[in-house]
Amino acid sequence: SKKPLWVLPRPDMRSSNDGIWVFSRYEDCVAILKQSTSISNDLNYRFKGDTIPFYMHMLNHDGKEHARLRRLVNQFFSTQYITNLETHIYNVVENHIESMIKNKDINLITDFAEKIPFDVIASILGIPLSDMPRIRKWTIAIGNGFDTFTVNEEIIQKQQQALLLLLDYLRVLIKNEEETENQTVLYSLIQAQKEGHLNNDELLGMVSFLLIAGHETTIALIGNGLWLLLSHPEQWQLLVENPGMIPQAIEEVLRFESPAQRSSFRIATKTIDINGNIVKPGEQLTVAIASANRDETIFTDPHSFDIQREVNPHIAFGIGVHSCIGQHLARVEARIAFEKIIARFPHMKLKSNIPQWRSSTFFRGLESLCVTL
Ligand code: HEM
């Protein structure tokens, strides 16, 4: 259909008249993310009628439906599964590092950060690597359309187009099921669908959402980390001398420049009182993760980047039943990327001290990061 699938603000959204609640204090954010009886993620409350398969994934469901979908892919993100994948991740990182050496001008976002999560998620899902460049174009357009506060007609049109192309692509891939491998999310979901555990729209929604959720945020984590460390040379040096501190440094990167700046939108299903703010049924709300992660009542000296920070209960991966399924994978990818690149290029330097951030209110990630090796 040529008809736009969703345009914000939609006339059937209460928020188009009344705005959207944005909670920013740590305590309120945690309370909202943990609340599942009077706050819903279910699309049926938000979009009446014309939803498309893309939206039929776990983050847009509550309770039993959410648990059913999450359970179907849980094993692929378990500690055990990711540990078995480590050698593959090491190889991916090493290959990209080696091909980087051939270039004179290095942009760490396009030449390094972007490459890793992409290769890794393709192999977990069962999507041929050779198709990833065009998929990346679609996922960027889709991501831009979620930037709720800055979207315009053109961005929405491009998003719709990209969504349809992605869904068509996945339909063909699913049809040629024999080309997929047994140990992949795609294969496993196709089997689950045959056994009646999910419908066709949910299958498409789950694969496309994992594809998008699984790489943009991780690219941002790796890029933000390299920027923060290189712009704090004493902390970079600390990691050169103590690579064992890398996991702790990753937590600080997640806190200080949270790749997902806010949660998805939720809707109140009952009247709720959040610290004296009365949210009525039908009103929408979101959680400003980036703000919560710099709440001065929780984090000492919150606007300082400090990889030696000891108490760091950040919520960069959310919290509660919808907390990020891919958090272990993202942490492992970032750890291996930092370990390898710091060891290989300990004297790396920034070419400019002015970061170029992507224009987005959802993703916090860099457009480019130019360095000399
Ligand atoms: C959920 C952040 C990487 C898949 C979430 C949420 C956040 C988040 C904040 C909660 C959203 C909400 O409650 O509204 C991040 C960050 C990442 C990352 C910062 C990287 C640094 C990944 C990866 C995958 C993934 C690698 C896997 C392919 C998901 C899924 C959900 C989710 C499927 C929904 C879980 C559910 O509804 O039960 N992520 N994510 N994410 N993330 Fe991630």
PDB file of C-alpha atoms in Angstrom, residues 129-320:
ATOM      1  CA  LEU A 129      26.504 -11.336   4.991  1.00  0.00           C
ATOM      2  CA  SER A 130      26.533 -10.339   1.334  1.00  0.00           C
ATOM      3  CA  ASP A 131      23.000  -8.917   1.729  1.00  0.00           C
ATOM      4  CA  MET A 132      23.912  -6.776   4.723  1.00  0.00           C
ATOM      5  CA  PRO A 133      25.002  -3.599   2.859  1.00  0.00           C
ATOM      6  CA  ARG A 134      21.538  -3.061   1.387  1.00  0.00           C
ATOM      7  CA  ILE A 135      19.880  -4.118   4.640  1.00  0.00           C
ATOM      8  CA  ARG A 136      21.925  -1.463   6.430  1.00  0.00           C
ATOM      9  CA  LYS A 137      20.493   1.221   4.136  1.00  0.00           C
ATOM     10  CA  TRP A 138      16.982   0.122   5.066  1.00  0.00           C
ATOM     11  CA  THR A 139      17.681  -0.131   8.783  1.00  0.00           C
ATOM     12  CA  ILE A 140      19.119   3.411   8.828  1.00  0.00           C
ATOM     13  CA  ALA A 141      15.981   4.752   7.143  1.00  0.00           C
ATOM     14  CA  ILE A 142      13.787   2.783   9.547  1.00  0.00           C
ATOM     15  CA  GLY A 143      15.762   4.058  12.557  1.00  0.00           C
ATOM     16  CA  ASN A 144      15.472   7.675  11.372  1.00  0.00           C
ATOM     17  CA  GLY A 145      11.691   7.333  11.259  1.00  0.00           C
ATOM     18  CA  PHE A 146      11.613   6.450  14.956  1.00  0.00           C
ATOM     19  CA  ASP A 147      13.110   9.754  15.860  1.00  0.00           C
ATOM     20  CA  THR A 148       9.748  10.891  17.057  1.00  0.00           C
ATOM     21  CA  PHE A 149      10.560  14.488  17.823  1.00  0.00           C
ATOM     22  CA  THR A 150      12.302  15.328  14.569  1.00  0.00           C
ATOM     23  CA  VAL A 151      10.463  13.288  11.918  1.00  0.00           C
ATOM     24  CA  ASN A 152       8.934  14.934   8.874  1.00  0.00           C
ATOM     25  CA  GLU A 153       6.930  13.649   5.920  1.00  0.00           C
ATOM     26  CA  GLU A 154      10.022  12.832   3.854  1.00  0.00           C
ATOM     27  CA  ILE A 155      11.657  10.804   6.636  1.00  0.00           C
ATOM     28  CA  ILE A 156       8.406   8.915   7.200  1.00  0.00           C
ATOM     29  CA  GLN A 157       8.053   8.161   3.483  1.00  0.00           C
ATOM     30  CA  LYS A 158      11.594   6.802   3.391  1.00  0.00           C
ATOM     31  CA  GLN A 159      10.940   4.773   6.508  1.00  0.00           C
ATOM     32  CA  GLN A 160       7.786   3.233   5.023  1.00  0.00           C
ATOM     33  CA  GLN A 161       9.610   2.368   1.831  1.00  0.00           C
ATOM     34  CA  ALA A 162      12.507   0.789   3.705  1.00  0.00           C
ATOM     35  CA  LEU A 163      10.145  -1.190   5.950  1.00  0.00           C
ATOM     36  CA  LEU A 164       8.337  -2.649   2.954  1.00  0.00           C
ATOM     37  CA  LEU A 165      11.638  -3.548   1.260  1.00  0.00           C
ATOM     38  CA  LEU A 166      12.953  -5.195   4.416  1.00  0.00           C
ATOM     39  CA  LEU A 167       9.764  -7.188   4.924  1.00  0.00           C
ATOM     40  CA  ASP A 168       9.752  -8.302   1.260  1.00  0.00           C
ATOM     41  CA  TYR A 169      13.385  -9.322   1.566  1.00  0.00           C
ATOM     42  CA  LEU A 170      12.668 -11.360   4.717  1.00  0.00           C
ATOM     43  CA  ARG A 171       9.618 -13.012   3.139  1.00  0.00           C
ATOM     44  CA  VAL A 172      11.811 -14.313   0.292  1.00  0.00           C
ATOM     45  CA  LEU A 173      14.496 -15.444   2.727  1.00  0.00           C
ATOM     46  CA  ILE A 174      11.944 -17.343   4.789  1.00  0.00           C
ATOM     47  CA  LYS A 175      10.531 -18.965   1.674  1.00  0.00           C
ATOM     48  CA  ASN A 176      13.990 -20.228   0.729  1.00  0.00           C
ATOM     49  CA  GLU A 177      14.212 -21.775   4.128  1.00  0.00           C
ATOM     50  CA  GLU A 178      16.628 -24.478   2.965  1.00  0.00           C
ATOM     51  CA  GLU A 179      19.324 -21.795   2.591  1.00  0.00           C
ATOM     52  CA  THR A 180      19.204 -20.942   6.281  1.00  0.00           C
ATOM     53  CA  GLU A 181      21.287 -22.810   8.821  1.00  0.00           C
ATOM     54  CA  ASN A 182      19.924 -24.871  11.698  1.00  0.00           C
ATOM     55  CA  GLN A 183      21.583 -22.930  14.460  1.00  0.00           C
ATOM     56  CA  THR A 184      20.080 -19.554  13.613  1.00  0.00           C
ATOM     57  CA  VAL A 185      17.260 -17.413  14.953  1.00  0.00           C
ATOM     58  CA  LEU A 186      15.616 -17.453  11.538  1.00  0.00           C
ATOM     59  CA  TYR A 187      15.576 -21.228  11.243  1.00  0.00           C
ATOM     60  CA  SER A 188      14.455 -21.668  14.810  1.00  0.00           C
ATOM     61  CA  LEU A 189      11.568 -19.189  14.407  1.00  0.00           C
ATOM     62  CA  ILE A 190      10.465 -20.795  11.139  1.00  0.00           C
ATOM     63  CA  GLN A 191      10.235 -24.146  12.957  1.00  0.00           C
ATOM     64  CA  ALA A 192       8.361 -22.492  15.834  1.00  0.00           C
ATOM     65  CA  GLN A 193       5.917 -20.982  13.369  1.00  0.00           C
ATOM     66  CA  LYS A 194       5.278 -24.383  11.765  1.00  0.00           C
ATOM     67  CA  GLU A 195       4.550 -25.749  15.236  1.00  0.00           C
ATOM     68  CA  GLY A 196       2.083 -22.905  15.867  1.00  0.00           C
ATOM     69  CA  HIS A 197       4.060 -20.975  18.495  1.00  0.00           C
ATOM     70  CA  LEU A 198       3.958 -17.695  16.569  1.00  0.00           C
ATOM     71  CA  ASN A 199       2.208 -16.373  13.477  1.00  0.00           C
ATOM     72  CA  ASN A 200       3.729 -15.124  10.241  1.00  0.00           C
ATOM     73  CA  ASP A 201       3.553 -11.424  11.156  1.00  0.00           C
ATOM     74  CA  GLU A 202       5.246 -12.122  14.478  1.00  0.00           C
ATOM     75  CA  LEU A 203       7.983 -14.049  12.691  1.00  0.00           C
ATOM     76  CA  LEU A 204       8.681 -11.094  10.407  1.00  0.00           C
ATOM     77  CA  GLY A 205       8.415  -8.624  13.283  1.00  0.00           C
ATOM     78  CA  MET A 206      10.801 -10.560  15.503  1.00  0.00           C
ATOM     79  CA  VAL A 207      13.507 -10.988  12.855  1.00  0.00           C
ATOM     80  CA  SER A 208      13.370  -7.403  11.624  1.00  0.00           C
ATOM     81  CA  PHE A 209      13.356  -5.968  15.147  1.00  0.00           C
ATOM     82  CA  LEU A 210      16.311  -8.096  16.245  1.00  0.00           C
ATOM     83  CA  LEU A 211      18.146  -7.006  13.130  1.00  0.00           C
ATOM     84  CA  ILE A 212      17.698  -3.330  13.963  1.00  0.00           C
ATOM     85  CA  ALA A 213      17.963  -3.500  17.765  1.00  0.00           C
ATOM     86  CA  GLY A 214      20.992  -5.743  17.417  1.00  0.00           C
ATOM     87  CA  HIS A 215      23.332  -3.418  15.611  1.00  0.00           C
ATOM     88  CA  GLU A 216      22.609   0.346  15.716  1.00  0.00           C
ATOM     89  CA  THR A 217      22.938   0.541  19.493  1.00  0.00           C
ATOM     90  CA  THR A 218      26.059  -1.616  19.592  1.00  0.00           C
ATOM     91  CA  ILE A 219      27.721   0.447  16.860  1.00  0.00           C
ATOM     92  CA  ALA A 220      26.997   3.483  19.046  1.00  0.00           C
ATOM     93  CA  LEU A 221      28.438   1.799  22.132  1.00  0.00           C
ATOM     94  CA  ILE A 222      31.723   0.995  20.372  1.00  0.00           C
ATOM     95  CA  GLY A 223      31.949   4.421  18.703  1.00  0.00           C
ATOM     96  CA  ASN A 224      31.028   6.365  21.869  1.00  0.00           C
ATOM     97  CA  GLY A 225      33.539   4.346  23.866  1.00  0.00           C
ATOM     98  CA  LEU A 226      36.387   5.045  21.463  1.00  0.00           C
ATOM     99  CA  TRP A 227      35.515   8.747  21.424  1.00  0.00           C
ATOM    100  CA  LEU A 228      35.311   9.018  25.211  1.00  0.00           C
ATOM    101  CA  LEU A 229      38.549   7.148  25.786  1.00  0.00           C
ATOM    102  CA  LEU A 230      40.508   8.995  23.120  1.00  0.00           C
ATOM    103  CA  SER A 231      39.254  12.334  24.371  1.00  0.00           C
ATOM    104  CA  HIS A 232      40.358  11.364  27.898  1.00  0.00           C
ATOM    105  CA  PRO A 233      43.913  10.196  27.026  1.00  0.00           C
ATOM    106  CA  GLU A 234      44.817   9.414  30.642  1.00  0.00           C
ATOM    107  CA  GLN A 235      41.925   6.909  30.799  1.00  0.00           C
ATOM    108  CA  TRP A 236      42.921   5.414  27.419  1.00  0.00           C
ATOM    109  CA  GLN A 237      46.427   4.974  28.819  1.00  0.00           C
ATOM    110  CA  LEU A 238      45.008   3.326  31.946  1.00  0.00           C
ATOM    111  CA  LEU A 239      43.381   0.709  29.717  1.00  0.00           C
ATOM    112  CA  VAL A 240      46.544   0.236  27.639  1.00  0.00           C
ATOM    113  CA  GLU A 241      48.289  -0.665  30.893  1.00  0.00           C
ATOM    114  CA  ASN A 242      45.330  -2.497  32.496  1.00  0.00           C
ATOM    115  CA  PRO A 243      43.177  -4.160  29.812  1.00  0.00           C
ATOM    116  CA  GLY A 244      41.416  -6.056  32.602  1.00  0.00           C
ATOM    117  CA  MET A 245      39.592  -2.775  33.351  1.00  0.00           C
ATOM    118  CA  ILE A 246      37.838  -2.778  29.970  1.00  0.00           C
ATOM    119  CA  PRO A 247      34.515  -4.288  31.205  1.00  0.00           C
ATOM    120  CA  GLN A 248      34.278  -1.576  33.897  1.00  0.00           C
ATOM    121  CA  ALA A 249      35.068   1.097  31.302  1.00  0.00           C
ATOM    122  CA  ILE A 250      32.265  -0.229  29.067  1.00  0.00           C
ATOM    123  CA  GLU A 251      29.756   0.236  31.915  1.00  0.00           C
ATOM    124  CA  GLU A 252      30.866   3.853  32.258  1.00  0.00           C
ATOM    125  CA  VAL A 253      30.512   4.433  28.502  1.00  0.00           C
ATOM    126  CA  LEU A 254      26.999   2.973  28.684  1.00  0.00           C
ATOM    127  CA  ARG A 255      26.142   5.328  31.536  1.00  0.00           C
ATOM    128  CA  PHE A 256      27.820   8.478  30.272  1.00  0.00           C
ATOM    129  CA  GLU A 257      26.713   8.335  26.605  1.00  0.00           C
ATOM    130  CA  SER A 258      23.801   5.897  26.656  1.00  0.00           C
ATOM    131  CA  PRO A 259      23.301   4.570  23.093  1.00  0.00           C
ATOM    132  CA  ALA A 260      19.513   4.406  23.587  1.00  0.00           C
ATOM    133  CA  GLN A 261      18.656   7.807  25.025  1.00  0.00           C
ATOM    134  CA  ARG A 262      15.118   6.837  25.947  1.00  0.00           C
ATOM    135  CA  SER A 263      12.885   3.787  26.301  1.00  0.00           C
ATOM    136  CA  SER A 264      10.149   2.863  23.856  1.00  0.00           C
ATOM    137  CA  PHE A 265       6.795   4.559  24.402  1.00  0.00           C
ATOM    138  CA  ARG A 266       4.414   3.067  26.922  1.00  0.00           C
ATOM    139  CA  ILE A 267       0.795   3.835  27.660  1.00  0.00           C
ATOM    140  CA  ALA A 268      -0.980   4.072  31.004  1.00  0.00           C
ATOM    141  CA  THR A 269      -3.872   1.641  31.316  1.00  0.00           C
ATOM    142  CA  LYS A 270      -4.906   2.827  34.810  1.00  0.00           C
ATOM    143  CA  THR A 271      -4.399   6.084  36.662  1.00  0.00           C
ATOM    144  CA  ILE A 272      -0.925   6.109  38.156  1.00  0.00           C
ATOM    145  CA  ASP A 273       0.847   8.447  40.500  1.00  0.00           C
ATOM    146  CA  ILE A 274       4.539   8.813  39.736  1.00  0.00           C
ATOM    147  CA  ASN A 275       6.091  10.933  42.417  1.00  0.00           C
ATOM    148  CA  GLY A 276       3.055  13.240  42.496  1.00  0.00           C
ATOM    149  CA  ASN A 277       2.569  13.281  38.705  1.00  0.00           C
ATOM    150  CA  ILE A 278      -0.829  11.839  37.874  1.00  0.00           C
ATOM    151  CA  VAL A 279      -0.799   9.949  34.572  1.00  0.00           C
ATOM    152  CA  LYS A 280      -4.267   9.042  33.327  1.00  0.00           C
ATOM    153  CA  PRO A 281      -5.329   6.009  31.289  1.00  0.00           C
ATOM    154  CA  GLY A 282      -4.573   6.527  27.598  1.00  0.00           C
ATOM    155  CA  GLU A 283      -1.693   8.923  28.196  1.00  0.00           C
ATOM    156  CA  GLN A 284       1.687   8.008  26.778  1.00  0.00           C
ATOM    157  CA  LEU A 285       4.961   8.067  28.595  1.00  0.00           C
ATOM    158  CA  THR A 286       8.628   7.455  27.974  1.00  0.00           C
ATOM    159  CA  VAL A 287      11.710   7.200  30.143  1.00  0.00           C
ATOM    160  CA  ALA A 288      14.740   9.417  29.520  1.00  0.00           C
ATOM    161  CA  ILE A 289      17.431   6.788  30.091  1.00  0.00           C
ATOM    162  CA  ALA A 290      20.256   9.241  29.351  1.00  0.00           C
ATOM    163  CA  SER A 291      18.997  11.604  32.024  1.00  0.00           C
ATOM    164  CA  ALA A 292      18.439   8.891  34.639  1.00  0.00           C
ATOM    165  CA  ASN A 293      22.016   7.753  34.071  1.00  0.00           C
ATOM    166  CA  ARG A 294      23.268  11.170  35.142  1.00  0.00           C
ATOM    167  CA  ASP A 295      20.983  11.605  38.150  1.00  0.00           C
ATOM    168  CA  GLU A 296      23.071  13.277  40.839  1.00  0.00           C
ATOM    169  CA  THR A 297      21.143  11.528  43.628  1.00  0.00           C
ATOM    170  CA  ILE A 298      22.461   8.175  42.366  1.00  0.00           C
ATOM    171  CA  PHE A 299      25.802   8.875  40.668  1.00  0.00           C
ATOM    172  CA  THR A 300      28.614  10.833  42.255  1.00  0.00           C
ATOM    173  CA  ASP A 301      29.850  13.631  39.997  1.00  0.00           C
ATOM    174  CA  PRO A 302      27.505  12.414  37.221  1.00  0.00           C
ATOM    175  CA  HIS A 303      28.849  14.619  34.405  1.00  0.00           C
ATOM    176  CA  SER A 304      32.375  13.269  34.723  1.00  0.00           C
ATOM    177  CA  PHE A 305      33.479  10.339  32.614  1.00  0.00           C
ATOM    178  CA  ASP A 306      35.353   8.075  34.991  1.00  0.00           C
ATOM    179  CA  ILE A 307      36.159   4.476  34.118  1.00  0.00           C
ATOM    180  CA  GLN A 308      37.174   3.861  37.724  1.00  0.00           C
ATOM    181  CA  ARG A 309      33.679   4.682  38.998  1.00  0.00           C
ATOM    182  CA  GLU A 310      32.773   2.046  41.534  1.00  0.00           C
ATOM    183  CA  VAL A 311      28.999   2.376  41.955  1.00  0.00           C
ATOM    184  CA  ASN A 312      27.336   2.366  38.557  1.00  0.00           C
ATOM    185  CA  PRO A 313      23.761   0.998  38.512  1.00  0.00           C
ATOM    186  CA  HIS A 314      23.003   2.537  35.083  1.00  0.00           C
ATOM    187  CA  ILE A 315      19.873   1.596  33.164  1.00  0.00           C
ATOM    188  CA  ALA A 316      21.323   1.834  29.634  1.00  0.00           C
ATOM    189  CA  PHE A 317      19.786  -1.574  28.846  1.00  0.00           C
ATOM    190  CA  GLY A 318      16.476  -0.780  30.526  1.00  0.00           C
ATOM    191  CA  ILE A 319      15.235  -2.757  33.514  1.00  0.00           C
ATOM    192  CA  GLY A 320      12.328  -5.108  34.247  1.00  0.00           C
TER     193      GLY A 320
END
